[in-house]
mmCIF file of N, CA and C in Angstrom:
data_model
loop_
_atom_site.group_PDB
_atom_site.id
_atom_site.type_symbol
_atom_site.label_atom_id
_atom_site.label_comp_id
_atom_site.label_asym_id
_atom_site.label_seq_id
_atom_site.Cartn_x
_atom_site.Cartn_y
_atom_site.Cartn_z
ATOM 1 N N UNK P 23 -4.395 -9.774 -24.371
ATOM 2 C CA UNK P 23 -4.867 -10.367 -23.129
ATOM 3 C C UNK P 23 -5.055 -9.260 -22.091
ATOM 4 N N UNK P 24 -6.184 -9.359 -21.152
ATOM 5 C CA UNK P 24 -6.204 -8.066 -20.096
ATOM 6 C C UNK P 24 -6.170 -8.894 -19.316
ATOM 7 N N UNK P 25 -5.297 -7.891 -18.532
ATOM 8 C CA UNK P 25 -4.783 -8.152 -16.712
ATOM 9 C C UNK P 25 -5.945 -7.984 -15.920
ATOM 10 N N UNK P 26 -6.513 -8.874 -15.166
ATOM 11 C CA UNK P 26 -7.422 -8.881 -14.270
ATOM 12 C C UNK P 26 -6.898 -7.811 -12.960
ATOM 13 N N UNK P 27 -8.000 -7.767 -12.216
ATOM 14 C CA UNK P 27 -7.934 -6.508 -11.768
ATOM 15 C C UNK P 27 -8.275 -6.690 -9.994
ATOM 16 N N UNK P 28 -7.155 -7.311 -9.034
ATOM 17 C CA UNK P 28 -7.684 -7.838 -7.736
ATOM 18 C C UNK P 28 -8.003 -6.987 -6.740
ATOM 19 N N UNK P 29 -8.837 -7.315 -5.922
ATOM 20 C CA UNK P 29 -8.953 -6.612 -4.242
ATOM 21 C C UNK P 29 -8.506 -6.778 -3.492
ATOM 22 N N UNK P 30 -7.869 -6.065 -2.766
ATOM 23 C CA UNK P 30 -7.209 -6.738 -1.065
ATOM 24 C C UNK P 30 -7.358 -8.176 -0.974
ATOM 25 N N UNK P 31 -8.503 -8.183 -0.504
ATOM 26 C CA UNK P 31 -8.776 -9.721 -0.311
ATOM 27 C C UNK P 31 -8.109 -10.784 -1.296
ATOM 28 N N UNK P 32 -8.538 -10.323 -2.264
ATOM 29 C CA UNK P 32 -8.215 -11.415 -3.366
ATOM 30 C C UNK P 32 -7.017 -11.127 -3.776
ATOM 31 N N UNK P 33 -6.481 -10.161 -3.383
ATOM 32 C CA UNK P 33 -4.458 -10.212 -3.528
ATOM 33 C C UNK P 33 -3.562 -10.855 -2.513
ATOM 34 N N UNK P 34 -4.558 -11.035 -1.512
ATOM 35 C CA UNK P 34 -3.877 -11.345 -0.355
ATOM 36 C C UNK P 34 -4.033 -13.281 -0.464
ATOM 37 N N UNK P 35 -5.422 -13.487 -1.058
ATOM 38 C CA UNK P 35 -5.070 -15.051 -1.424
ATOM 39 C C UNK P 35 -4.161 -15.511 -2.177
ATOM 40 N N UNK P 36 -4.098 -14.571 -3.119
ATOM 41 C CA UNK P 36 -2.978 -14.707 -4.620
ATOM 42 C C UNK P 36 -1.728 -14.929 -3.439
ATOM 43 N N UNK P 37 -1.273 -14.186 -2.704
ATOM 44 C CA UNK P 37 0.301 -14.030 -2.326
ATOM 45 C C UNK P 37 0.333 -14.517 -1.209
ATOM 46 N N UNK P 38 -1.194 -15.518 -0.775
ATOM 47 C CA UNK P 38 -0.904 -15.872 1.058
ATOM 48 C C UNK P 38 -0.957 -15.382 2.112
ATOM 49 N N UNK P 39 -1.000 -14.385 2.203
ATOM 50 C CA UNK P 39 -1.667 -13.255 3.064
ATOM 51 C C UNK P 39 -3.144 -12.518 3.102
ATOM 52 N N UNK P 40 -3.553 -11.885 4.020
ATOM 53 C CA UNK P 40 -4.467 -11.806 4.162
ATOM 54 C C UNK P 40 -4.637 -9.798 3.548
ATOM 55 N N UNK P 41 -6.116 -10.248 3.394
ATOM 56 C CA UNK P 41 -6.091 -8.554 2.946
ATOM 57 C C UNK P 41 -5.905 -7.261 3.936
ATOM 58 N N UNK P 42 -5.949 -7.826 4.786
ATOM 59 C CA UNK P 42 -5.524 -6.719 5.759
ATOM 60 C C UNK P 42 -4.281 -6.503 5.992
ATOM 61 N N UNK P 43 -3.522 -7.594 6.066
ATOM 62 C CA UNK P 43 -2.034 -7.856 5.926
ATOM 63 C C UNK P 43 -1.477 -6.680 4.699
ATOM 64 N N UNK P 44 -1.681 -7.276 3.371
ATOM 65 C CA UNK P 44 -1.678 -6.119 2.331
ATOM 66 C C UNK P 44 -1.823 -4.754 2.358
ATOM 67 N N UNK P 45 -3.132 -4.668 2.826
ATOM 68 C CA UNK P 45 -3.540 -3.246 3.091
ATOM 69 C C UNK P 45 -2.611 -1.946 3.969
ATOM 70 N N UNK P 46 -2.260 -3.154 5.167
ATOM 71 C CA UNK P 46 -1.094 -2.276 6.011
ATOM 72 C C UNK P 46 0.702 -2.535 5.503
ATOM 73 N N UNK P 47 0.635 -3.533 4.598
ATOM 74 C CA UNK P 47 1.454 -3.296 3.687
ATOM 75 C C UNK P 47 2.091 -2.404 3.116
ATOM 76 N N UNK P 48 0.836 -1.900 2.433
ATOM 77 C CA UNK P 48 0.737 -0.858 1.473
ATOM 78 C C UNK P 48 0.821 0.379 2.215
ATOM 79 N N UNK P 49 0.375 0.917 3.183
ATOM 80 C CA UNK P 49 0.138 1.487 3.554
ATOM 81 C C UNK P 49 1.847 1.941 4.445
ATOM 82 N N UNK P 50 2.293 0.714 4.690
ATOM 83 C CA UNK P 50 4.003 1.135 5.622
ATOM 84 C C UNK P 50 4.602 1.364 4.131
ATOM 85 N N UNK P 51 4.248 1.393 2.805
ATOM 86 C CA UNK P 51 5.264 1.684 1.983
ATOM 87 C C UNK P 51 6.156 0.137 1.689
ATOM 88 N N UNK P 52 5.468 -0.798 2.424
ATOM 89 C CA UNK P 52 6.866 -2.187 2.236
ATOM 90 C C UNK P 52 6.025 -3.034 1.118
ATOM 91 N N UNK P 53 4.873 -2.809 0.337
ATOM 92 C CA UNK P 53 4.908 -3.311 -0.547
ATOM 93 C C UNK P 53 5.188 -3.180 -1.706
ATOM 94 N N UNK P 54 5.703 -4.178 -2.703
ATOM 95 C CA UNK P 54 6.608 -3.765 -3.819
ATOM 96 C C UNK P 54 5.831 -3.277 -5.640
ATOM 97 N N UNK P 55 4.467 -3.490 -5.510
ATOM 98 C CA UNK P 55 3.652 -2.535 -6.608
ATOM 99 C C UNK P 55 2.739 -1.528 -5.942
ATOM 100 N N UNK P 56 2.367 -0.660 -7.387
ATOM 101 C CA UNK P 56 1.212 0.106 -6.214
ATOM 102 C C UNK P 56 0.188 -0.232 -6.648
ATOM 103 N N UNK P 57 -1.117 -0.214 -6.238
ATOM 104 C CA UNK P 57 -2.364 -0.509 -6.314
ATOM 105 C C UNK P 57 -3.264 0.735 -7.749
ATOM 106 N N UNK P 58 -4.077 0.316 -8.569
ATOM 107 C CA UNK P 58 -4.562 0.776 -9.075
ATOM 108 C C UNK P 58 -5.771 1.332 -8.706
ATOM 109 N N UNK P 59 -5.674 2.807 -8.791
ATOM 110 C CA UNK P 59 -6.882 3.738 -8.356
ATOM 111 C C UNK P 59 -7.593 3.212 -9.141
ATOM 112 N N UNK P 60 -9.245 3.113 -8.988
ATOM 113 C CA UNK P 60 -10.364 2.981 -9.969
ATOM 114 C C UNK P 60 -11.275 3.460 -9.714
ATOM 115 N N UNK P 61 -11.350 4.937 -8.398
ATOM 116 C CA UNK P 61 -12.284 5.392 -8.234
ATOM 117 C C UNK P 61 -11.591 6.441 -6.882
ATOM 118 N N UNK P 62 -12.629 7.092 -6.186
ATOM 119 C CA UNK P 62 -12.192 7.690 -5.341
ATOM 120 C C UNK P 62 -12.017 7.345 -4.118
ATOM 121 N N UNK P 63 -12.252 5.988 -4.141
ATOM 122 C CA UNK P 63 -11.516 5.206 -2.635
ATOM 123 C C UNK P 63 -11.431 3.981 -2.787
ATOM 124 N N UNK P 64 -11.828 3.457 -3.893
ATOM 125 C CA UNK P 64 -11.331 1.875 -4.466
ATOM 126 C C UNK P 64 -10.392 1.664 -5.157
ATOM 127 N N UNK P 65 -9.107 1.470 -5.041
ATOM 128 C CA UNK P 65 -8.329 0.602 -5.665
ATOM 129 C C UNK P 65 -7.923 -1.052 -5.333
ATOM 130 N N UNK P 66 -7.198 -1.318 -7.037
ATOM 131 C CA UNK P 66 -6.953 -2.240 -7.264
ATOM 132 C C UNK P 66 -5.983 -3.113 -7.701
ATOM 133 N N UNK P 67 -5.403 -4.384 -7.309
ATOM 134 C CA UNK P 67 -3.945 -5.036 -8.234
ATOM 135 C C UNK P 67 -3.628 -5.680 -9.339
ATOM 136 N N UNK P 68 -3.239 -5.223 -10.258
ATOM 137 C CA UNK P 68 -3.247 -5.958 -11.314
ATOM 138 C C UNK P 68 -2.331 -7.333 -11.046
ATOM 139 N N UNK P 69 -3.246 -8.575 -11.729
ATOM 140 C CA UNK P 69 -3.039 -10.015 -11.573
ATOM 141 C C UNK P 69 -1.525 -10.610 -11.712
ATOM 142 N N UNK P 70 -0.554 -9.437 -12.940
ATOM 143 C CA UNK P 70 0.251 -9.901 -13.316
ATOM 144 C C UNK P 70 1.335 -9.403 -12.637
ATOM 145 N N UNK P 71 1.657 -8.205 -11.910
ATOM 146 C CA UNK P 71 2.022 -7.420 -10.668
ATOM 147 C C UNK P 71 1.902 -8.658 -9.643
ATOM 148 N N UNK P 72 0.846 -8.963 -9.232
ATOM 149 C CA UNK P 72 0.898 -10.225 -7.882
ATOM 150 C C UNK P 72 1.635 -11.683 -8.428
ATOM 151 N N UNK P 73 1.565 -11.824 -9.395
ATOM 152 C CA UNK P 73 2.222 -13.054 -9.990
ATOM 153 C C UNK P 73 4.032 -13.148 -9.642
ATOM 154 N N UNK P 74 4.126 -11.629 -10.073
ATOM 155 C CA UNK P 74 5.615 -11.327 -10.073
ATOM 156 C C UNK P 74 6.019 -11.504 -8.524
ATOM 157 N N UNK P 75 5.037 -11.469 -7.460
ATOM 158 C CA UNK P 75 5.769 -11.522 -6.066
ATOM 159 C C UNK P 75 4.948 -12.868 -6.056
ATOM 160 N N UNK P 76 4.332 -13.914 -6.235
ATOM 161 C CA UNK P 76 4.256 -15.217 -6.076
ATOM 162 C C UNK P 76 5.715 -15.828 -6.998
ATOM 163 N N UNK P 77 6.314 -15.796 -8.069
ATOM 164 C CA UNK P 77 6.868 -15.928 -8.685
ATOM 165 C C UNK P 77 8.470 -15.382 -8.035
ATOM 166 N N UNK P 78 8.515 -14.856 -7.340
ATOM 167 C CA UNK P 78 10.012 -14.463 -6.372
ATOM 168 C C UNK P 78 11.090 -12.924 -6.577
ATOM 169 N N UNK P 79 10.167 -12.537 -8.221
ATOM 170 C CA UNK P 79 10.795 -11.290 -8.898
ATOM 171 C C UNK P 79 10.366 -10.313 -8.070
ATOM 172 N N UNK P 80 9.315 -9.916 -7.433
ATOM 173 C CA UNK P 80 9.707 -9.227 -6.420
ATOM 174 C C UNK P 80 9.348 -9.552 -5.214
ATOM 175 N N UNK P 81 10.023 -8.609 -4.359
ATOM 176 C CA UNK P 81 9.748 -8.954 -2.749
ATOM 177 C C UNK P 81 9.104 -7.708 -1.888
ATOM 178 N N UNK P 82 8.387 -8.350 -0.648
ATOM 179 C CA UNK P 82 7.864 -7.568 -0.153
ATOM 180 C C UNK P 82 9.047 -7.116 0.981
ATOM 181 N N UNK P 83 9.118 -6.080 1.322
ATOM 182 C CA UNK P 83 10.479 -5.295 1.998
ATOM 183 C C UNK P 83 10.345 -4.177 3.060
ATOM 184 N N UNK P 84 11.976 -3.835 3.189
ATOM 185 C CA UNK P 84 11.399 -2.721 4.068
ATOM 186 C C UNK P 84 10.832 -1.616 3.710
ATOM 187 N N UNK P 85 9.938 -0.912 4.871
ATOM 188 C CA UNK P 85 9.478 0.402 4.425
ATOM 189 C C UNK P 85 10.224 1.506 3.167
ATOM 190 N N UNK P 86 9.587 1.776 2.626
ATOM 191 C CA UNK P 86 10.067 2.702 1.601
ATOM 192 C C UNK P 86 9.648 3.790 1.761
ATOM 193 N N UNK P 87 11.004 4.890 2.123
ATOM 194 C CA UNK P 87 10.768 6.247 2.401
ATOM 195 C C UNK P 87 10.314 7.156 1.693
ATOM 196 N N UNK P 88 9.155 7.908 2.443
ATOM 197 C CA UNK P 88 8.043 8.646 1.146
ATOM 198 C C UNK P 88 8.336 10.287 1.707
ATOM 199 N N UNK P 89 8.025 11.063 1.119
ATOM 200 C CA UNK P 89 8.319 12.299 1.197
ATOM 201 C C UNK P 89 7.138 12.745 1.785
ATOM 202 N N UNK P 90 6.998 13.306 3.296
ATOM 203 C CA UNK P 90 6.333 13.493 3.908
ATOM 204 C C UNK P 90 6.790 15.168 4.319
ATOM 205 N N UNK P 91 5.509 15.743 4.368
ATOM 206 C CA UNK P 91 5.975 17.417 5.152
ATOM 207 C C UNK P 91 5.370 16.893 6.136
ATOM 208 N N UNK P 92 5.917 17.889 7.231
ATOM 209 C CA UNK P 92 6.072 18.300 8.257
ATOM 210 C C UNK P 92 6.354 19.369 9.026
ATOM 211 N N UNK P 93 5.880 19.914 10.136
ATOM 212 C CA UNK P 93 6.248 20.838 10.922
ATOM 213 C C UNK P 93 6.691 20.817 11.772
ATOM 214 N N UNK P 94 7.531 21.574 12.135
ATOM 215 C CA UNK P 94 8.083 20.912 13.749
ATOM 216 C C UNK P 94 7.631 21.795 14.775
ATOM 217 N N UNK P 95 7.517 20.882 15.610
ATOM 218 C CA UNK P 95 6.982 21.416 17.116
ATOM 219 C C UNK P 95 5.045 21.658 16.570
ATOM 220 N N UNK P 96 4.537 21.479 15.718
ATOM 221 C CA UNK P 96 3.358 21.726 15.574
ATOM 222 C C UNK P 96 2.255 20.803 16.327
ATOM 223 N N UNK P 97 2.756 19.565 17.265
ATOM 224 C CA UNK P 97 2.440 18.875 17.902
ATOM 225 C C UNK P 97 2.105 19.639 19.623
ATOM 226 N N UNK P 98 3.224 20.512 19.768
ATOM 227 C CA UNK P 98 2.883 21.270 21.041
ATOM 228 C C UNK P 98 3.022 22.854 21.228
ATOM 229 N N UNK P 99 2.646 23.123 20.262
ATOM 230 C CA UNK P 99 2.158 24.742 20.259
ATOM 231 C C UNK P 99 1.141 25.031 20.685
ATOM 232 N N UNK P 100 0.017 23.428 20.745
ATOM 233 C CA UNK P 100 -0.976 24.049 21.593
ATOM 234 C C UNK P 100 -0.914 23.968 23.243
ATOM 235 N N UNK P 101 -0.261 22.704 23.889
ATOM 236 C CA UNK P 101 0.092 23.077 24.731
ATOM 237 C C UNK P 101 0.845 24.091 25.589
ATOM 238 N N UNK P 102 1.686 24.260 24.622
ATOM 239 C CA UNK P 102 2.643 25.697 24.961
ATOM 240 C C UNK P 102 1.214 27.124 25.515
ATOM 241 N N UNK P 103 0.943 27.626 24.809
ATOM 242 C CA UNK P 103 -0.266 28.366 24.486
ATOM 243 C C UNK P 103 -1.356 28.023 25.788
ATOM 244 N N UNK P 104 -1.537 26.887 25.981
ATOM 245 C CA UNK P 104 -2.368 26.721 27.027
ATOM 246 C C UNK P 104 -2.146 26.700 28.805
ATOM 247 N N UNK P 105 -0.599 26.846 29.108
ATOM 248 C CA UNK P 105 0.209 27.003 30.270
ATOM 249 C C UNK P 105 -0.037 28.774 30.215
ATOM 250 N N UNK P 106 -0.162 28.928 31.533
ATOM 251 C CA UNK P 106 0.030 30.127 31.648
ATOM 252 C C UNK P 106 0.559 30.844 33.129
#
């Protein structure tokens, strides 16, 4: 059997929400699968992944901490630089 293959939109009907809802979901890290790449800016959810959070096995949650670099102070070095 193959797992159908949803869009925002159409994941967001599956689970009651809207695709934008999802999208920034996904995007805070608080949703609980990840989306399948299928191109270089389209991805997608597999049917049986959304079932599992209609179904209660998983939940949508808090943010999930992602490993982000950073610099510090790289926000005002240009101001610094521009006082004189």
């Amino acid at each position: 059997m193959t797992d159908r293959l949803r869009t925002y939109p159409q994941s967001g009907e599956m689970i009651g929400l809207s695709g934008g809802t999802v999208r920034n979901l996904v995007s805070a890290g608080r949703f609980p699968i990840e989306p399948v790449r299928i191109g270089s800016r389209a991805v997608r959810f597999r049917e049986s992944d959304l079932a599992r959070i209609v179904s209660g096995e998983l939940k949508i949650g808090p943010p999930v901490k992602r490993n982000q670099k950073t610099s510090e102070g790289a926000g005002d070095a240009g101001s610094r630089s521009a006082v004189r």
